[in-house]
Structure formats: structure tokens, C-alpha cells
Coordinates of C-alpha atoms and ligand atoms in Angstrom, one line a residue:
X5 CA 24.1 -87.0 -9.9
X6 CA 26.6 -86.8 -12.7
X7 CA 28.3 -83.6 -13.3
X8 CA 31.4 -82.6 -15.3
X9 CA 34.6 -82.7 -13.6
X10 CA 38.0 -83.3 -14.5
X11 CA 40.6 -82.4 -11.7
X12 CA 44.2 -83.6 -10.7
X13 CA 45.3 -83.0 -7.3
X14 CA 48.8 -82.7 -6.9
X15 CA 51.8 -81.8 -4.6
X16 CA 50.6 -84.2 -1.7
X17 CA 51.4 -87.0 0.3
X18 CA 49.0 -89.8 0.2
X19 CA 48.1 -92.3 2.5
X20 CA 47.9 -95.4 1.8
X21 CA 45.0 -97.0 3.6
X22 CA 45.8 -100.4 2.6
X23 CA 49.2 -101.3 3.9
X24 CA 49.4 -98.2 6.4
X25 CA 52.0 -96.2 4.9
X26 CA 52.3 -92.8 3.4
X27 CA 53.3 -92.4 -0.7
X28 CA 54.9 -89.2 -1.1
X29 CA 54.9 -86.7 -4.2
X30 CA 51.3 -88.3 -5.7
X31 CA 48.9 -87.0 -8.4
X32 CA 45.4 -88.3 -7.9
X33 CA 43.4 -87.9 -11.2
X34 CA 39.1 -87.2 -10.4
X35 CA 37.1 -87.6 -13.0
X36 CA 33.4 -87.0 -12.2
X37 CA 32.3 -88.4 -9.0
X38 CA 35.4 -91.0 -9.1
X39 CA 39.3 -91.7 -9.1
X40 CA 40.4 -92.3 -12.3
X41 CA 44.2 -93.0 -11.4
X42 CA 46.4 -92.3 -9.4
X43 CA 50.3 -91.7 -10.7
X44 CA 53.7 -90.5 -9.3
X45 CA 55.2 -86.9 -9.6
X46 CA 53.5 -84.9 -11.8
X47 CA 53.5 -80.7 -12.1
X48 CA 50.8 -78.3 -12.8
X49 CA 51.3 -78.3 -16.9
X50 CA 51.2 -82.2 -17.0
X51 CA 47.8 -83.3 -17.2
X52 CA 46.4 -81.9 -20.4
X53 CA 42.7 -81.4 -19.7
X54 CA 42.8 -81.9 -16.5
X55 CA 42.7 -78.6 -13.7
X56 CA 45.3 -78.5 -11.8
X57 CA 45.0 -78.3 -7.9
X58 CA 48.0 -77.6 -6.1
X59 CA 47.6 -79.4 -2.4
X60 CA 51.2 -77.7 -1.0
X61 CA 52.3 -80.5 0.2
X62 CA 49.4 -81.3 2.3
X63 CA 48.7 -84.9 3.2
X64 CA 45.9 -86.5 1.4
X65 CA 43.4 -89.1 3.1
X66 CA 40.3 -90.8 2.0
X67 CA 37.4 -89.7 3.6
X68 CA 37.0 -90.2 7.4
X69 CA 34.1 -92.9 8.4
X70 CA 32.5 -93.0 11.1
X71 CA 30.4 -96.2 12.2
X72 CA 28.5 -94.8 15.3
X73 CA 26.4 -91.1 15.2
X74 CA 23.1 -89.9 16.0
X75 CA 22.9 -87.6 13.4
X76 CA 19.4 -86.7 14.0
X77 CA 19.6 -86.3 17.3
X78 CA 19.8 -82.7 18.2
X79 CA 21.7 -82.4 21.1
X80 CA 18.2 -81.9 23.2
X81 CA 19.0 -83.9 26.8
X82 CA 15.5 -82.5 27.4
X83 CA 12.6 -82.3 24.6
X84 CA 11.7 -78.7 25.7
X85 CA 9.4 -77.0 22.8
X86 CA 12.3 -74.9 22.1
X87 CA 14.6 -77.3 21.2
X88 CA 12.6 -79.3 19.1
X89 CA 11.4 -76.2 16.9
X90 CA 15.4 -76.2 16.6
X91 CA 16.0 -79.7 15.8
X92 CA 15.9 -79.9 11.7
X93 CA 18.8 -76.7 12.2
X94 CA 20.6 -78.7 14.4
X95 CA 20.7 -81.5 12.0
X96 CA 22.1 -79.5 9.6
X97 CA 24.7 -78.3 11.3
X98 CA 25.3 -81.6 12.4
X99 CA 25.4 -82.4 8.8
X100 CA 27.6 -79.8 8.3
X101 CA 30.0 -80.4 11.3
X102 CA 30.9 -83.9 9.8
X103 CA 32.2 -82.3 6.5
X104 CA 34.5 -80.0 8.2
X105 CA 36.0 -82.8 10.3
X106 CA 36.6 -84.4 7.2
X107 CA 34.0 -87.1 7.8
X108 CA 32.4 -88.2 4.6
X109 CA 30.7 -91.0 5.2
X110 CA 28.4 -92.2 8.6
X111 CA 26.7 -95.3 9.7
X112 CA 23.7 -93.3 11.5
X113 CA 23.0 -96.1 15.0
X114 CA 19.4 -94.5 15.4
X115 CA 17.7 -92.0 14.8
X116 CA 14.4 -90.1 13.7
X117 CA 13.4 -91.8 10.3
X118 CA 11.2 -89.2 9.0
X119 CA 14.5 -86.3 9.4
X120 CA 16.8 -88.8 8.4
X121 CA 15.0 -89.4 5.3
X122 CA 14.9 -85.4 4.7
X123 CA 18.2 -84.8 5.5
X124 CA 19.3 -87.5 2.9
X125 CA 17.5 -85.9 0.7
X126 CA 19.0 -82.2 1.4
X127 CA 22.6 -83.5 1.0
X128 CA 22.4 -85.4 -1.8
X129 CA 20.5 -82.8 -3.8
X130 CA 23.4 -80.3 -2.7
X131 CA 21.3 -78.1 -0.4
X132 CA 23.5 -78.7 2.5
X133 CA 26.9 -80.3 2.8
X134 CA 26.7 -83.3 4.4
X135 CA 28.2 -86.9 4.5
X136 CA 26.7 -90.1 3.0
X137 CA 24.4 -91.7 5.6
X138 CA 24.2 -95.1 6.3
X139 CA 21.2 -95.4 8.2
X140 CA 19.4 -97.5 10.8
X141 CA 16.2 -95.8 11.7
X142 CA 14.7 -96.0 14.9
X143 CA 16.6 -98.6 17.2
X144 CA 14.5 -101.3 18.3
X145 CA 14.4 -102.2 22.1
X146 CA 12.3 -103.9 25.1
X147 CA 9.5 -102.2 26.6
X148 CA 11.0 -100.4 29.8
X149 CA 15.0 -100.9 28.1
X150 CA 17.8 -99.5 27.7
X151 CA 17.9 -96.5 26.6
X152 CA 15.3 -96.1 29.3
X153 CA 16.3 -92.1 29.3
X154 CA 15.1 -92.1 26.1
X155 CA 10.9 -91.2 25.8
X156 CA 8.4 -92.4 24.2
X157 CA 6.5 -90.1 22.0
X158 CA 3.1 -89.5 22.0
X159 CA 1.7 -90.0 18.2
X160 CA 1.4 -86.5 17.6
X161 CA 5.0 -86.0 18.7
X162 CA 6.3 -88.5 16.3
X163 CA 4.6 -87.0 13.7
X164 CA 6.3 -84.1 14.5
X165 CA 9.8 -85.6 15.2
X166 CA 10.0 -87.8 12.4
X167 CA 9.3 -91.3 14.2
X168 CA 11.4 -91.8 17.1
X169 CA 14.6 -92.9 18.8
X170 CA 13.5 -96.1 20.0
X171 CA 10.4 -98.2 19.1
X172 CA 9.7 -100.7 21.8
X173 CA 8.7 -104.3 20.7
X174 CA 7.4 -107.0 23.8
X175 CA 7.0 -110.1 21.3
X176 CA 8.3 -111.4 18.5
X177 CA 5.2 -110.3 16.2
X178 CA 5.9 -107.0 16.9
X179 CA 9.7 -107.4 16.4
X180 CA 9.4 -108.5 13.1
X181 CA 6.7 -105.7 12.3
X182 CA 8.9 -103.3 13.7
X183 CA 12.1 -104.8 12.2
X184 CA 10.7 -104.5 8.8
X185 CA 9.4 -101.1 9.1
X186 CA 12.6 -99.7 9.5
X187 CA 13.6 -101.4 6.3
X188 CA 10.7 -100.1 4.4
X189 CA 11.5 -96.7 5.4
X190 CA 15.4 -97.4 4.5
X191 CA 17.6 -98.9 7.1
X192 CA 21.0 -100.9 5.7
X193 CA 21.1 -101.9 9.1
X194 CA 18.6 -102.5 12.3
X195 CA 19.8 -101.3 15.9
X196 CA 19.0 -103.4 18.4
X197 CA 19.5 -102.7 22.3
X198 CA 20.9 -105.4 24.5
X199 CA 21.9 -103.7 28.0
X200 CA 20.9 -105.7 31.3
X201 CA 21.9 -102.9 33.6
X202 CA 21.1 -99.7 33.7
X203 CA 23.4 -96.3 32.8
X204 CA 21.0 -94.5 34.7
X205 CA 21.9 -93.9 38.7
X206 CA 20.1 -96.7 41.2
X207 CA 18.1 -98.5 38.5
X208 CA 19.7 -101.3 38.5
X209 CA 18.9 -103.8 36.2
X210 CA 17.0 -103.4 33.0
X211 CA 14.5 -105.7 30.7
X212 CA 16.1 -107.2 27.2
X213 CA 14.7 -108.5 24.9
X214 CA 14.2 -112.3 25.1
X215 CA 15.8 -114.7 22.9
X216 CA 12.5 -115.5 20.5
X217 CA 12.1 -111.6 20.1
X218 CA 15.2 -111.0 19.6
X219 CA 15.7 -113.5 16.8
X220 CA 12.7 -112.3 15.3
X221 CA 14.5 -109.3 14.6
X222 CA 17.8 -110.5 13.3
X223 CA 16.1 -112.8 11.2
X224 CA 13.6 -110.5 9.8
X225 CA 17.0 -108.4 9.0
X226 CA 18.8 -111.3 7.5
X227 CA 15.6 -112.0 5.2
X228 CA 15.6 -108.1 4.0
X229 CA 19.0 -108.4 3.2
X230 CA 20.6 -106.4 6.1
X231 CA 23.0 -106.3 9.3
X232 CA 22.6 -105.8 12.6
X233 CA 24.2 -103.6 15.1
X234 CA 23.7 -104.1 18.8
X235 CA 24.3 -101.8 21.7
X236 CA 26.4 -103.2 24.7
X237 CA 27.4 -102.4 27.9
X238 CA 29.2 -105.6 29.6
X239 CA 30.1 -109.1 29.0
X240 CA 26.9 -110.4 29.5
X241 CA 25.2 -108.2 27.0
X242 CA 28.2 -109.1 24.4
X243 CA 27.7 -112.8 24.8
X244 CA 24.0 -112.6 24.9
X245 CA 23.9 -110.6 21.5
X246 CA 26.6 -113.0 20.5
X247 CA 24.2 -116.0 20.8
X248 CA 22.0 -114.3 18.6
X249 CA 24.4 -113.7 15.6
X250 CA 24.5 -110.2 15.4
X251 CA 27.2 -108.3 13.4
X252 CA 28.5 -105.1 15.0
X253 CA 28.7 -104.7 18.7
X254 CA 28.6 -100.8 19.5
X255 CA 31.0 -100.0 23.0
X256 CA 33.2 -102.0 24.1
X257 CA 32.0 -104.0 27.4
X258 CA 33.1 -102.5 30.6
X259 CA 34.0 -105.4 31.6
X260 CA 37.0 -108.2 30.8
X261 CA 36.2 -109.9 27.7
X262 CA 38.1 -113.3 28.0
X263 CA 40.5 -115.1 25.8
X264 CA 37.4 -117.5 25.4
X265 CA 35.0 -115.2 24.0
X266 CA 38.1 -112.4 22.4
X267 CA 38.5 -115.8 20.1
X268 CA 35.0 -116.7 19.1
X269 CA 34.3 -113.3 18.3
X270 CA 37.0 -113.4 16.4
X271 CA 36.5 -116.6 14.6
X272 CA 32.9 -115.4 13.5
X273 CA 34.3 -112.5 12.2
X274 CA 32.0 -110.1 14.7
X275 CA 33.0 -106.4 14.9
X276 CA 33.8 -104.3 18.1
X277 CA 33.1 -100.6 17.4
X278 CA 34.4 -99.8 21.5
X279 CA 33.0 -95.5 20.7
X280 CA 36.3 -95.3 23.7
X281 CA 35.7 -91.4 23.8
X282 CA 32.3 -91.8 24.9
X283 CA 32.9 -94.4 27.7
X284 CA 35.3 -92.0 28.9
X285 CA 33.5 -90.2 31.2
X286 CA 36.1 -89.9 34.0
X287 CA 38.4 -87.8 31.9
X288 CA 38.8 -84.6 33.4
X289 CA 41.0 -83.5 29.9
X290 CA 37.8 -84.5 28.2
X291 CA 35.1 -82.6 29.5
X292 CA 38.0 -79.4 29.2
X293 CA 38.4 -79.9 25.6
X294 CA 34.3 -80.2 25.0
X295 CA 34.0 -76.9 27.2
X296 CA 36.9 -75.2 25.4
X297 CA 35.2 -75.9 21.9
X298 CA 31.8 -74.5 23.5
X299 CA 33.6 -71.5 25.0
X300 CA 35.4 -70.9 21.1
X301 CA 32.7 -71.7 18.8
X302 CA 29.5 -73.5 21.0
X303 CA 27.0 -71.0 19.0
X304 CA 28.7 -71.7 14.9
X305 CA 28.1 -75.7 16.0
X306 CA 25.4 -75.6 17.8
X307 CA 21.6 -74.0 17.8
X308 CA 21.0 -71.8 21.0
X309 CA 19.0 -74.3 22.7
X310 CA 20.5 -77.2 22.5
X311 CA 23.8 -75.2 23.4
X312 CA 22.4 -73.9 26.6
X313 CA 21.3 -77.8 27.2
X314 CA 24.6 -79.1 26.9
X315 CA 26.1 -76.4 29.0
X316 CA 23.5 -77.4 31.3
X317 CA 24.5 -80.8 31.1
X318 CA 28.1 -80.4 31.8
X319 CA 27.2 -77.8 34.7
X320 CA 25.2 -80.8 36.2
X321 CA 28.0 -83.8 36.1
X322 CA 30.8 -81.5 37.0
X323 CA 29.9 -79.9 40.2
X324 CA 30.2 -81.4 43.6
X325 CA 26.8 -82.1 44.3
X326 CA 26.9 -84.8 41.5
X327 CA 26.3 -87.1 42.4
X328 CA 23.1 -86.0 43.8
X329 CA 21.1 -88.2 47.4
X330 CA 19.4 -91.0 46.4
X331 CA 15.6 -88.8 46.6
X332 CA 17.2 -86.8 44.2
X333 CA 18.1 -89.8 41.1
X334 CA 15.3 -91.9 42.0
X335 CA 12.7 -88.9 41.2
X336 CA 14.7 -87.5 38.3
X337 CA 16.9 -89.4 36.1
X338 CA 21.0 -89.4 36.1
X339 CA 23.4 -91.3 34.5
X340 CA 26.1 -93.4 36.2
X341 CA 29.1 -91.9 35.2
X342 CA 31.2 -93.5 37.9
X343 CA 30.1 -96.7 36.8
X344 CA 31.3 -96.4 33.1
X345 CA 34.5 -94.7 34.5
X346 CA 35.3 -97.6 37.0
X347 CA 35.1 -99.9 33.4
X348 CA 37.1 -97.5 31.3
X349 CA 40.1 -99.0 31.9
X350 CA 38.6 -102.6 31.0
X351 CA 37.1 -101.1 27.7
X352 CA 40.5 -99.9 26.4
X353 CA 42.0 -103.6 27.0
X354 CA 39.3 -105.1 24.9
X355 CA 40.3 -103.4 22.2
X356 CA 43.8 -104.9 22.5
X357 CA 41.9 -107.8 23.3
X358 CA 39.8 -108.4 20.3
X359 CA 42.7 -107.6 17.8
X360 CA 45.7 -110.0 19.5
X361 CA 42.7 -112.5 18.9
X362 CA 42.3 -111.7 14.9
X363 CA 39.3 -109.9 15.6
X364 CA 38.1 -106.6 13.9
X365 CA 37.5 -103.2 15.4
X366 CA 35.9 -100.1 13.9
X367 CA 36.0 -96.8 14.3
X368 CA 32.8 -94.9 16.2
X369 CA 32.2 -92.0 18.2
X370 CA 28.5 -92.0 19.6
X371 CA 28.4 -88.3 18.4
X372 CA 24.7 -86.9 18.8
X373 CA 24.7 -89.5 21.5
X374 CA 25.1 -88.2 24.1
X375 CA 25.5 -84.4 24.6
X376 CA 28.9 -83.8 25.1
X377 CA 29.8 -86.1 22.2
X378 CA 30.1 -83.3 19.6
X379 CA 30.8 -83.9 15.5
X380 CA 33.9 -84.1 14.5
X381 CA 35.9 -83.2 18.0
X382 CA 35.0 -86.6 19.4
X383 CA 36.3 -88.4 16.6
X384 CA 39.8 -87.7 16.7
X385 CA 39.4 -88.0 20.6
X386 CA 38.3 -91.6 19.5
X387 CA 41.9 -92.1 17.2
X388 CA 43.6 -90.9 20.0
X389 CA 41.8 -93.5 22.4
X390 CA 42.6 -96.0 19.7
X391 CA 45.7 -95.6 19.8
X392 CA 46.1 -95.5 23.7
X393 CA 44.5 -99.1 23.4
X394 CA 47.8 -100.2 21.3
X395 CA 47.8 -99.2 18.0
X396 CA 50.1 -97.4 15.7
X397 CA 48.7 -94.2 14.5
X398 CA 48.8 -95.9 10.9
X399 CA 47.1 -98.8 12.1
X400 CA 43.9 -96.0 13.8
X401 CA 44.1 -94.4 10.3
X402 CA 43.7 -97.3 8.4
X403 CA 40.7 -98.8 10.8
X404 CA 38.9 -95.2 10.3
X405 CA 39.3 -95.7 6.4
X406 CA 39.3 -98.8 4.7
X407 CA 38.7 -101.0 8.0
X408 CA 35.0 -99.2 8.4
X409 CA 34.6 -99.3 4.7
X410 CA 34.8 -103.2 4.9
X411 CA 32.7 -102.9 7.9
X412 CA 29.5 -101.5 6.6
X413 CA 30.8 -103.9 3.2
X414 CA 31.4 -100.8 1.0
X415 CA 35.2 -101.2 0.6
X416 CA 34.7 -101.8 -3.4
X417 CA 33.7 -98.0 -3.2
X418 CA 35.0 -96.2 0.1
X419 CA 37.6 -96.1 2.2
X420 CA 40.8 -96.1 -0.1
X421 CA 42.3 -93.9 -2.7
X422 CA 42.3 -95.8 -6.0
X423 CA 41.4 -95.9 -9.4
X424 CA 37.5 -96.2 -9.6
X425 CA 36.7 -95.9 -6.0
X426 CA 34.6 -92.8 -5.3
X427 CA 36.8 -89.7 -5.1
X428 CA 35.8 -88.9 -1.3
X429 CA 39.5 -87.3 0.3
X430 CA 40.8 -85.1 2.2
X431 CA 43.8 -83.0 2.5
X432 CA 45.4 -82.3 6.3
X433 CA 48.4 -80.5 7.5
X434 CA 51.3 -82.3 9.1
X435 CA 51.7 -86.1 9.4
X436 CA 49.2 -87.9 10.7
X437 CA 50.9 -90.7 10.7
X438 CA 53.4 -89.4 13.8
X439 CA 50.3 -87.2 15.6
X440 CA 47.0 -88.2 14.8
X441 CA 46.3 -84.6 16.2
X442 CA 46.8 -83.3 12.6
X443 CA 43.5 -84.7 12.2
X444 CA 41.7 -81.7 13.8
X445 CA 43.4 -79.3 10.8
X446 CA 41.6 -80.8 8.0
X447 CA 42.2 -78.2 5.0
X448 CA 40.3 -79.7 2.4
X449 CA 37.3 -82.3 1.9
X450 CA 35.6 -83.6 -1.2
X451 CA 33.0 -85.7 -1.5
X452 CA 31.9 -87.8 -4.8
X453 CA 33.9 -85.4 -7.0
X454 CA 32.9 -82.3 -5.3
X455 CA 35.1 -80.0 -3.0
X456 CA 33.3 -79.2 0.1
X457 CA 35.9 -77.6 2.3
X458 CA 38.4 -75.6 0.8
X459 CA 42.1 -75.9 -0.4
X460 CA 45.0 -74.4 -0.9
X461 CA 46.4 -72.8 -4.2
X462 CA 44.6 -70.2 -6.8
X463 CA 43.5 -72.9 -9.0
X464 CA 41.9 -74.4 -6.6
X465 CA 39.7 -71.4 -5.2
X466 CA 39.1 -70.7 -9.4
X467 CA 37.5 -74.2 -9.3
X468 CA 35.3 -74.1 -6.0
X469 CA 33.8 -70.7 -7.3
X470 CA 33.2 -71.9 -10.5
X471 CA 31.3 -75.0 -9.0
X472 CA 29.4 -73.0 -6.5
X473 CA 28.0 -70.7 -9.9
X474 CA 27.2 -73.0 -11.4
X475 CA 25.2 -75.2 -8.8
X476 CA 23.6 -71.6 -7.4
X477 CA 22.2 -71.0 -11.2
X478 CA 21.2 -74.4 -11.4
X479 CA 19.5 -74.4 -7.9
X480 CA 17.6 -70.8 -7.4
X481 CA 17.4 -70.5 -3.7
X482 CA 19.7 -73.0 -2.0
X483 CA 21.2 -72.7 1.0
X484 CA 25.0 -71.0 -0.3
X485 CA 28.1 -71.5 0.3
X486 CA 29.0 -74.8 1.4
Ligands
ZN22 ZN1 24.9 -94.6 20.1

């Protein structure tokens, strides 16, 4: 979509997502969808045709990425009628949650292809703000796998849903068939499950897939072209999946990777997305900040249903009858939240763990993942987790920008401020750099050109309503005001 743009933002501190450090008093010049240059100084009068928009001194980043969300997945624990009639609203909000958190950009680990497809199609037309989506389609797993919490759908169901979370293939026939289906219907990447015990209270263990069906699908990947990401839980499922060459491992094992394995991970240049604010579950502070955003704004993020199923959720793991007698789990499923607390600790080492060994480490939340794992909140609990594991708050800045650009192998375009990169940024206030906190006040966003959350400064709010004129004349009907 090309459009007319010519814009310099100015008065800002920049980051620089490169080396780590911030640039201060920087002009960034946008010209259509892209960076044209970026310069020193610079005041309001000194651009010629260029609009000036004043950024007061805010602090400019590119545009968050995130590796690891369920976009499609609409906060529904439980697919009650109700809350599927609400799913393609949840997605938007969703959509729309990313945007204000400053996220411009996701890697989608499964989901409903059929709403993933529409929802593509709603952002990039305009309808809705939204991030780009990197997407996987449905994830592919063993019959009876992990995620065994996770339904099969009837066909009428999946017709309605979109397809599903999971497709379940037993041979490598139907991995292949499966594999390539999710390419035909778009996937840059296939999801693959590999978790040998269950998350769910007094299953135990848990059917993989074996290792001719689970080639079949990385090579039916590699032959289309694409990657593939592979959901862990311990060290056996990493060094399984590592075996069979897969590319990004989503969670970080709750157990001890050794030095062994830290340095042939490292050495094959695999990727450890750890998702640390989702593993931890035994963080009392955690589940208070998720009920504290419900109790200020649960019904603006999300629908009623799935609201009152997250509630529901976090009623259910945080009273003292969880967890429940063994009649209870075995008859209705729970998940094992001790068990991924006693491994938090062992998840956060890893991290340290894979980088002292050269390895690489990507930014992820698991939002839409689970139902606490809200857009946008979890992801600077997932900086701050990063940086408990060891890292500066430049280094977690620069793995969330240009470090997941290089991971999804889009860093020519994303992921850094410079001259022809597209002009995804935002603008937050106070230093992120000393409190990656400052992440949660993100003032401005614009992706591909086009402001989607607001800045400071007259010119700027000249600009935005100009922009949104001229889209709503363009486009009768659509949905307003980003
Ligand atoms: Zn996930």
C-alpha cells in the first residue's frame, strides 16, 4: 500500500538497537512506508517539505517484536458458545492490544488459520490497527500430545473456528500433508510440539512425535522454504527437537541445560525464545499485576466472556483448594503449576546459560496462550524477566528489536532505525535504558509510515487527523479511529 507521506520526527532520543546505546537530539526523516535518513539536531523549520513532528524529548525505539503469541486465540479456557460468537472481537482487540504496547510486529506460534488469514487481511487493508503477523497456522502435534488441554474440533467446528489450534498427525504421510497444508494456507514457519510430560495435573507422561514423523515435517518445511519452531518443556524435549534440526525452541526447559548441550546449541546457531513470564507461575506479584489490569481496564481489553473466563481462571489457581484431590484432576483437567514453578528458577539460568555459550535468545511472551498472558502487559514482564536472567536493560532492548528481527531473518527490514528500513517506531517516556518499566508508557507507535497511537505536539495531532480523513473518505465504513 503506498501512500504519500513525508514526516520528520524530531526532539528525541533514539535508540540504537545495534550497539545498545541511546543517540540523543536525533531527526528521523519518513518517507512513505520507510526511513529515509536519519541526521543529528535539526528544529521544526529545517526540513523543507518535510512535516515537522515534535517528539518532546521522548525516546524513540523501533517497533517492539514479539516471537511468541496466539493472536487468534481468544482468551476462551473453555469453548462455551458464548465465547466463540466473541472470538473474531477478541482478536481484534488482541490486534489492537499489540499496537498500544508498542508491538509492531508478531511471530503468531499457532493459531486458527482461517481468522488468521482474515485478520491479516483487516490490518493490512487499515480496518483495524494491528501488527504485522508472522504466522504459523495450526501447530502440528501427536495424536493424544501436548497440548493435550487443547480439543479437537468436530468439522463443523473448524469450519466455524477457522481450522484449529492443533492438527494431530500419527505417521509421517500425514505429517508431510499436514506440514504442507499450513504452508499452502501461509505459514513462514511450522509449529511443532515436542513435550514428553504432561502440564496437565497426574497425567504424567505424554506421546511425541517419533523421529520418522517428526522429520517428515521439518523436511517438508525445509523443502517449502520455511523454519521451524518447536515447543519445549525440559531437557529431554530440547535435545530431542535438537536431533531433529529444528530452529526456534519456544520456553526455556525447566530443567538444567548443560555446558554440553548450552554449546551445541550454540554452535548450530539454534534459538531459545525462554516466554520467562509465562513459566512464571509461582509469582504471587504476577498474578497481582494481571488482576490489577483486569480490575482497571479487563472489559476495554477484553470481550465479556472471555473476561469472566479468565477471572474464572485466576479464581481457580489462586484459592486454597487448588490444588484440587486427585478424583477431582483426573475427571476434569488442571494444569501443574507447581511443577513449572519448582523449574522457574532453572528456566531463568538457561537463559544465562545459552548466551555465556554464544548462543541466541529471543524475545516471546506466549500472550493468547494461556489466559492470564495478556497483550502487551506480559511483554514487558518478559524484559523485566530478561533482565533478571543477567542482562543489561540495553542488551533486553536490543534482543526485543533487532535480535528478533534477525530471528524470524527480517533484519534487512525490521528491528532497527535506519535509512531504508521500514519506518515501524515508537516514542516512550523516560529511559528505558535505566528502567525497562518505561516500556509500559508507550506515547507513540507507527507502523510502515503510519502513526497508530498518538504523539505529542500540535503538528503532530494536525497530521494524525488529516490521515484518518483521508483514509475514512477513502474507506466508507471502516472501523474509525485507530
Ligand atoms: Zn505458545
Amino acid at each position: 500500500m503506498k501512500f504519500d507521506n513525508r514526516l520528520v520526527l524530531f526532539n528525541c532520543r533514539l535508540f540504537d538497537s545495534e550497539r545498545g546505546r541511546l543517540l540523543h537530539d536525533r531527526s528521523v526523516l519518513v518517507e512513505g512506508e520507510k526511513i529515509k535518513a536519519v541526521e543529528k539536531g535539526a528544529s521544526a523549520g529545517s526540513f523543507g517539505s518535510f512535516t515537522p513532528v515534535d517528539l518532546g524529548g521522548l525516546t524513540l525505539l523501533p517497533g517492539l517484536i514479539d516471537v511468541h503469541v496466539h493472536i487468534t486465540v481468544p482468551f476462551m479456557h473453555k469453548v462455551t458458545p458464548r465465547a466463540s460468537f466473541a472470538m473474531g472481537r477478541q482478536i481484534e482487540r488482541n490486534a489492537r492490544a499489540c499496537i498500544e504496547a508498542g508491538i509492531t510486529t508478531v511471530r503468531d506460534t499457532g493459531g486458527f488459520p482461517g481468522r488468521l488469514s482474515s485478520l491479516i487481511s483487516a490490518i493490512d487493508s487499515g480496518d483495524i490497527p494491528g501488527p504485522r503477523i508472522i504466522r504459523c497456522n495450526s501447530c502440528i502435534t501427536a495424536p493424544g500430545g501436548c497440548p493435550d488441554w487443547v480439543p479437537s474440533f468436530r468439522s463443523f467446528v473448524k469450519a466455524y473456528l477457522g481450522g484449529q489450534y492443533a492438527e494431530r498427525v500419527g505417521n509421517p504421510e500425514e505429517a508431510a500433508k499436514q506440514t504442507g497444508e499450513m504452508v499452502r494456507l501461509g505459514a513462514e514457519w511450522i509449529k511443532v510440539y515436542c513435550q514428553h510430560r504432561s502440564w496437565l495435573l497426574g497425567r504424567g507422561d505424554l506421546p511425541v512425535l517419533d523421529p520418522d514423523t517428526f522429520r517428515a515435517v521439518v523436511d517438508t518445511a525445509r523443502r517449502s522454504g520455511k523454519k521451524v519452531c518447536c515447543h519445549i518443556s525440559s531437557l529431554k524435549d530440547l535435545e530431542y527437537a535438537m536431533s531433529m534440526g529444528v530452529d526456534t525452541f519456544e520456553h526455556s526447559p525447566l530443567d538444567e541445560i548443560p555446558d554440553k548441550t548450552a554449546v551445541e546449541f550454540a554452535a548450530r546457531s539454534m534459538v531459545l525464545n525462554p516466554t520467562l513470564a509465562c513459566l512464571d507461575v509461582g509469582s504471587d506479584e504476577l498474578w497481582q499485576t494481571v488482576e490489577s489490569v483486569l480490575d482497571e481496564r479487563g472489559p476495554s481489553i477484553l470481550e465479556p466472556e472471555p473476561l469472566r473466563q479468565v477471572r474464572r481462571h485466576i479464581r481457580t489457581y489462586r484459592t486454597e483448594s487448588y490444588p484440587p484431590q486427585r478424583s477431582t484432576y483426573m475427571r476434569k483437567p488442571y494444569f501443574d503449576l507447581p511443577l513449572i514453578a519448582r523449574g522457574f528458577s532453572n528456566a531463568l539460568t538457561n537463559v544465562g546459560r545459552v548466551l555465556h555459550a554464544g548462543g541466541r535468545v529471543g524475545v516471546g511472551t506466549d500472550s493468547g496462550g494461556l489466559p492470564t498472558a495478556l497483550f502487551g502487559v506480559f511483554y514487558v514482564e518478559e524484559l523485566q524477566r530478561l533482565e533478571l536472567a543477567g542482562l543489561t536493560p540495553a542488551q533486553v532492548l536490543m534482543l526485543a528489536t533487532s535480535g528478533n528481527a534477525s530471528i524470524l531473518g527480517m533484519d534487512d527490514r525490521i528491528g532497527t532505525i535506519g535509512p531504508g528500513r521500514i519506518a515501524d517506531m515508537i516514542a516512550v517516556e523516560g529511559n528505558p535504558l535505566k528502567d525497562l518499566k518505561a516500556l509500559s508508557k508507550v506515547r507513540m507507535v507507527m507502523k510502515s509510515g503510519r502513526f497508530l497511537k498518538g504523539a505529542p505536539g500540535a503538528d503532530h495531532f494536525r497530521i494524525v487527523s488529516k490521515w484518518l480523513r483521508g483514509r475514512n473518505s477513502r474507506k466508507p465504513g471502516s472501523s474509525g479511529t485507530p
